[in-house]
Short mmCIF file of C-alpha atoms in Angstrom, two decimals:
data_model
loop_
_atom_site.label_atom_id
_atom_site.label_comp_id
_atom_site.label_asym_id
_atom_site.label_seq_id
_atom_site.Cartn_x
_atom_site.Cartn_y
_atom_site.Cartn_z
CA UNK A 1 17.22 -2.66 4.84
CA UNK A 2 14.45 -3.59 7.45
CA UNK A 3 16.80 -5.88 9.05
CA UNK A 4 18.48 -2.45 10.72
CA UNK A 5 14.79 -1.08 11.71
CA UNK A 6 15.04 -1.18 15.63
CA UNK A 7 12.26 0.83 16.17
CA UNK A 8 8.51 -1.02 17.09
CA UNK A 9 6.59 0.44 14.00
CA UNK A 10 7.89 1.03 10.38
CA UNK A 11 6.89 3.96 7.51
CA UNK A 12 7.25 2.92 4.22
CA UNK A 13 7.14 5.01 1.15
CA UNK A 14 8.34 4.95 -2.05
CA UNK A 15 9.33 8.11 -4.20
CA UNK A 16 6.33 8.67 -6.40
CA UNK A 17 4.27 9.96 -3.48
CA UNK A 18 2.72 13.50 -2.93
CA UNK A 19 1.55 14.00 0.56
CA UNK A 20 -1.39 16.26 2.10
CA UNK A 21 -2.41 17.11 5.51
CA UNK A 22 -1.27 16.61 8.63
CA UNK A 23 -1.05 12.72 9.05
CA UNK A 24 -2.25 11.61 12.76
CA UNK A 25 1.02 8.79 13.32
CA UNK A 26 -0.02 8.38 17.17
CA UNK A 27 -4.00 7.53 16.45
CA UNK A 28 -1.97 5.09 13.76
CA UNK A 29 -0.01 3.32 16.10
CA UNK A 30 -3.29 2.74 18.44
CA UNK A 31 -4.92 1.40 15.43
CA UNK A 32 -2.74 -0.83 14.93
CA UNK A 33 -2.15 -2.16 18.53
CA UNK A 34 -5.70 -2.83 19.32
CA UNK A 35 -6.57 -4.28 15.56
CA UNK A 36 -4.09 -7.60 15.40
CA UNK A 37 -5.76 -8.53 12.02
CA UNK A 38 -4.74 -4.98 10.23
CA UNK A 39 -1.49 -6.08 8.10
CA UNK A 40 -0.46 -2.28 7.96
CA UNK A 41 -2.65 1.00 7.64
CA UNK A 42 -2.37 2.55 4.28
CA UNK A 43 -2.09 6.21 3.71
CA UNK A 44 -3.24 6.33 0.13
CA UNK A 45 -6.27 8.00 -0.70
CA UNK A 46 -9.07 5.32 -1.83
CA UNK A 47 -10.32 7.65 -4.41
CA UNK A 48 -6.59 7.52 -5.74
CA UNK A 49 -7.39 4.01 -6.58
CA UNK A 50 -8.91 3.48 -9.77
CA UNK A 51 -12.20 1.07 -9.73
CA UNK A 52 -15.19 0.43 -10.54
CA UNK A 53 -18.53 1.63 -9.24
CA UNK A 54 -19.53 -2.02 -8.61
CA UNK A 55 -16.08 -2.13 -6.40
CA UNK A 56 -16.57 0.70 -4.96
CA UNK A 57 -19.92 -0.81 -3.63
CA UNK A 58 -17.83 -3.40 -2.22
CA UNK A 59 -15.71 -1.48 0.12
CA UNK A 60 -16.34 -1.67 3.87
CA UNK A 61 -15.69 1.30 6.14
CA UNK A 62 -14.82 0.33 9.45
CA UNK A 63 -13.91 2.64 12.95
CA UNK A 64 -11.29 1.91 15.51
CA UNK A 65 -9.31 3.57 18.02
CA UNK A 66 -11.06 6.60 17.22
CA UNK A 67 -10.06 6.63 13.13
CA UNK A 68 -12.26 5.10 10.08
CA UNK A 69 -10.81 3.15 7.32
CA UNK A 70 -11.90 1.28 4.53
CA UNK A 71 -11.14 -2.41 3.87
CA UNK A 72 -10.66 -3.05 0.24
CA UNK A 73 -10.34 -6.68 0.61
CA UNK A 74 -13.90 -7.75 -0.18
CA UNK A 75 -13.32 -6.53 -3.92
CA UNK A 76 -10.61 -9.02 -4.81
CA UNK A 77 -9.15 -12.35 -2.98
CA UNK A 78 -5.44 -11.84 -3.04
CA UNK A 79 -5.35 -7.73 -3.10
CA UNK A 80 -5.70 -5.61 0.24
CA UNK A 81 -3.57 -8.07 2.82
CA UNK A 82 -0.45 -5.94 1.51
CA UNK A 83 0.55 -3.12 0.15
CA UNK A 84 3.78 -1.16 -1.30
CA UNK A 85 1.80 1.98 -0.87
CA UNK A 86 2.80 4.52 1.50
CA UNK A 87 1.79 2.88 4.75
CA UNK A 88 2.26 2.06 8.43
CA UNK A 89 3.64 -1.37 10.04
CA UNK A 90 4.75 -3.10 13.19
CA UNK A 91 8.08 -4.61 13.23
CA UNK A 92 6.03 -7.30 14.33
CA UNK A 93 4.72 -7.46 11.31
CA UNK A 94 7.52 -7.51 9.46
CA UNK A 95 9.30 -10.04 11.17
CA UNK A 96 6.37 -12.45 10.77
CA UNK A 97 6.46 -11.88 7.17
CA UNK A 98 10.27 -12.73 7.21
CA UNK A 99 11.98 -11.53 4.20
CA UNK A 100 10.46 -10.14 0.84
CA UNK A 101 12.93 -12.69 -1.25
CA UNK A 102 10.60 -15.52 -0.49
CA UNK A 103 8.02 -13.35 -2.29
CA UNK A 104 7.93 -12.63 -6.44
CA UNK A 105 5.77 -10.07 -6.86
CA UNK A 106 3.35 -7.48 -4.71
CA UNK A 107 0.42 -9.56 -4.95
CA UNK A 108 2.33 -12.69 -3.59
CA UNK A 109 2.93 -10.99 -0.10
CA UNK A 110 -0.36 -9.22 -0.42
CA UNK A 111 -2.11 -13.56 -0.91
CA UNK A 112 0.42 -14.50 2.01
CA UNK A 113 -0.77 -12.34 4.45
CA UNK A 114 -4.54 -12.78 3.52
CA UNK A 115 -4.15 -16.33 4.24
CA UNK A 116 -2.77 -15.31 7.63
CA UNK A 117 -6.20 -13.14 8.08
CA UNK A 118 -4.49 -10.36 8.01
CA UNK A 119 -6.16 -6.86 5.31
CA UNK A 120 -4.80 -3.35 4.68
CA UNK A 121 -6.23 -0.43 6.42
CA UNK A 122 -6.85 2.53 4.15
CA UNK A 123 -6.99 5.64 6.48
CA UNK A 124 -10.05 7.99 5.44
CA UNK A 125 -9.14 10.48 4.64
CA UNK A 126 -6.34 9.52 2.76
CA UNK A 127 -3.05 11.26 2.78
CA UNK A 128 -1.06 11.06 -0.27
CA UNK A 129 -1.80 10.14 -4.06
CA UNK A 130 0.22 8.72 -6.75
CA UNK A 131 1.84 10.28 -9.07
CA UNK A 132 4.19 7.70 -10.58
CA UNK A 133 2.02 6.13 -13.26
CA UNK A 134 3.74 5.19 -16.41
CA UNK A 135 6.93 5.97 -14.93
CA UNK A 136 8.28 3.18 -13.04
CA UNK A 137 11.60 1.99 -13.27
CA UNK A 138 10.48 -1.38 -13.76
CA UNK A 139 8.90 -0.63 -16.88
CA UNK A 140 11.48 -0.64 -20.22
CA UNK A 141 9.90 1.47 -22.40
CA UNK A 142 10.10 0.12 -26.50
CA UNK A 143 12.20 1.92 -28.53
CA UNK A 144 9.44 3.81 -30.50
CA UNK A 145 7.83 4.42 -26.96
CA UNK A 146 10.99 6.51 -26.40
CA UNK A 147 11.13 8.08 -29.40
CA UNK A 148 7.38 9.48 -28.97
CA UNK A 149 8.54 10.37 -25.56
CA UNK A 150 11.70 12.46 -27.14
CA UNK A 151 9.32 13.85 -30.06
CA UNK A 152 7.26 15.10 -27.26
CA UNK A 153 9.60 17.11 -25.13
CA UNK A 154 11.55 18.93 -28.23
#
């Protein structure tokens, strides 16, 4: 599907979103043309994320183009170069990445692009949270999971 993005920046977001405020997209697109090493700039809120107050002690908060962020990279060393969170891109981006079939998993892009010295941008404030958790598609529930679930909503 990104193959037929023509535009120079690209939104991705996934359906188990719920957005707040009024996002700023044009301070976003500055931050990301003057800050080459920013893979994308996340919309999710940090405190969304769960960690731990020795992470959290970890996180750097940064200011450019007249917006702050936090870098999440210094709490793990393949997290934070990628994200499938709700976020902001350059096509650029994206074509330097290539395709996602080369890729297995999340974390695999997320490694790829660290090695590239490239780290997520998390926009403070944040924007949206999650609200998918438990419910993915890619998770097959066991049959007595299902049943509990059934049992529950009689």
């Amino acid at each position: 599907m990104y193959d037929l993005v023509k535009t120079k920046y690209v939104f991705h977001c996934e359906d188990d979103w719920m957005f707040d405020g009024e996002i700023p997209i044009q301070a976003i697109l500055k931050l990301l043309d003057s800050q080459p090493e920013l893979s994308e700039v996340c919309l999710r809120k940090v405190e969304d994320i769960p960690m731990s107050e020795e992470e959290k002690s970890k996180i750097l908060t940064c200011e450019a183009a007249g917006l702050h962020y936090d870098r999440l990279d210094p709490l793990h060393d393949q997290w934070h170069g990628y994200t499938f969170n709700p976020h902001i891109t350059t096509l650029k981006n994206w074509e330097t990445l290539g395709s996602f079939k080369q890729f297995k998993k999340e974390r695999h892009v997320s490694r790829y692009l660290r090695a590239q010295g490239k780290h997520v941008a998390y926009l403070k404030p944040g924007y949206c949270s999650h609200i998918g958790d438990g419910i993915s598609v890619s998770i097959n529930p066991s049959r007595l999971d299902r049943l509990k679930n059934w049992l529950t909503n009689l």
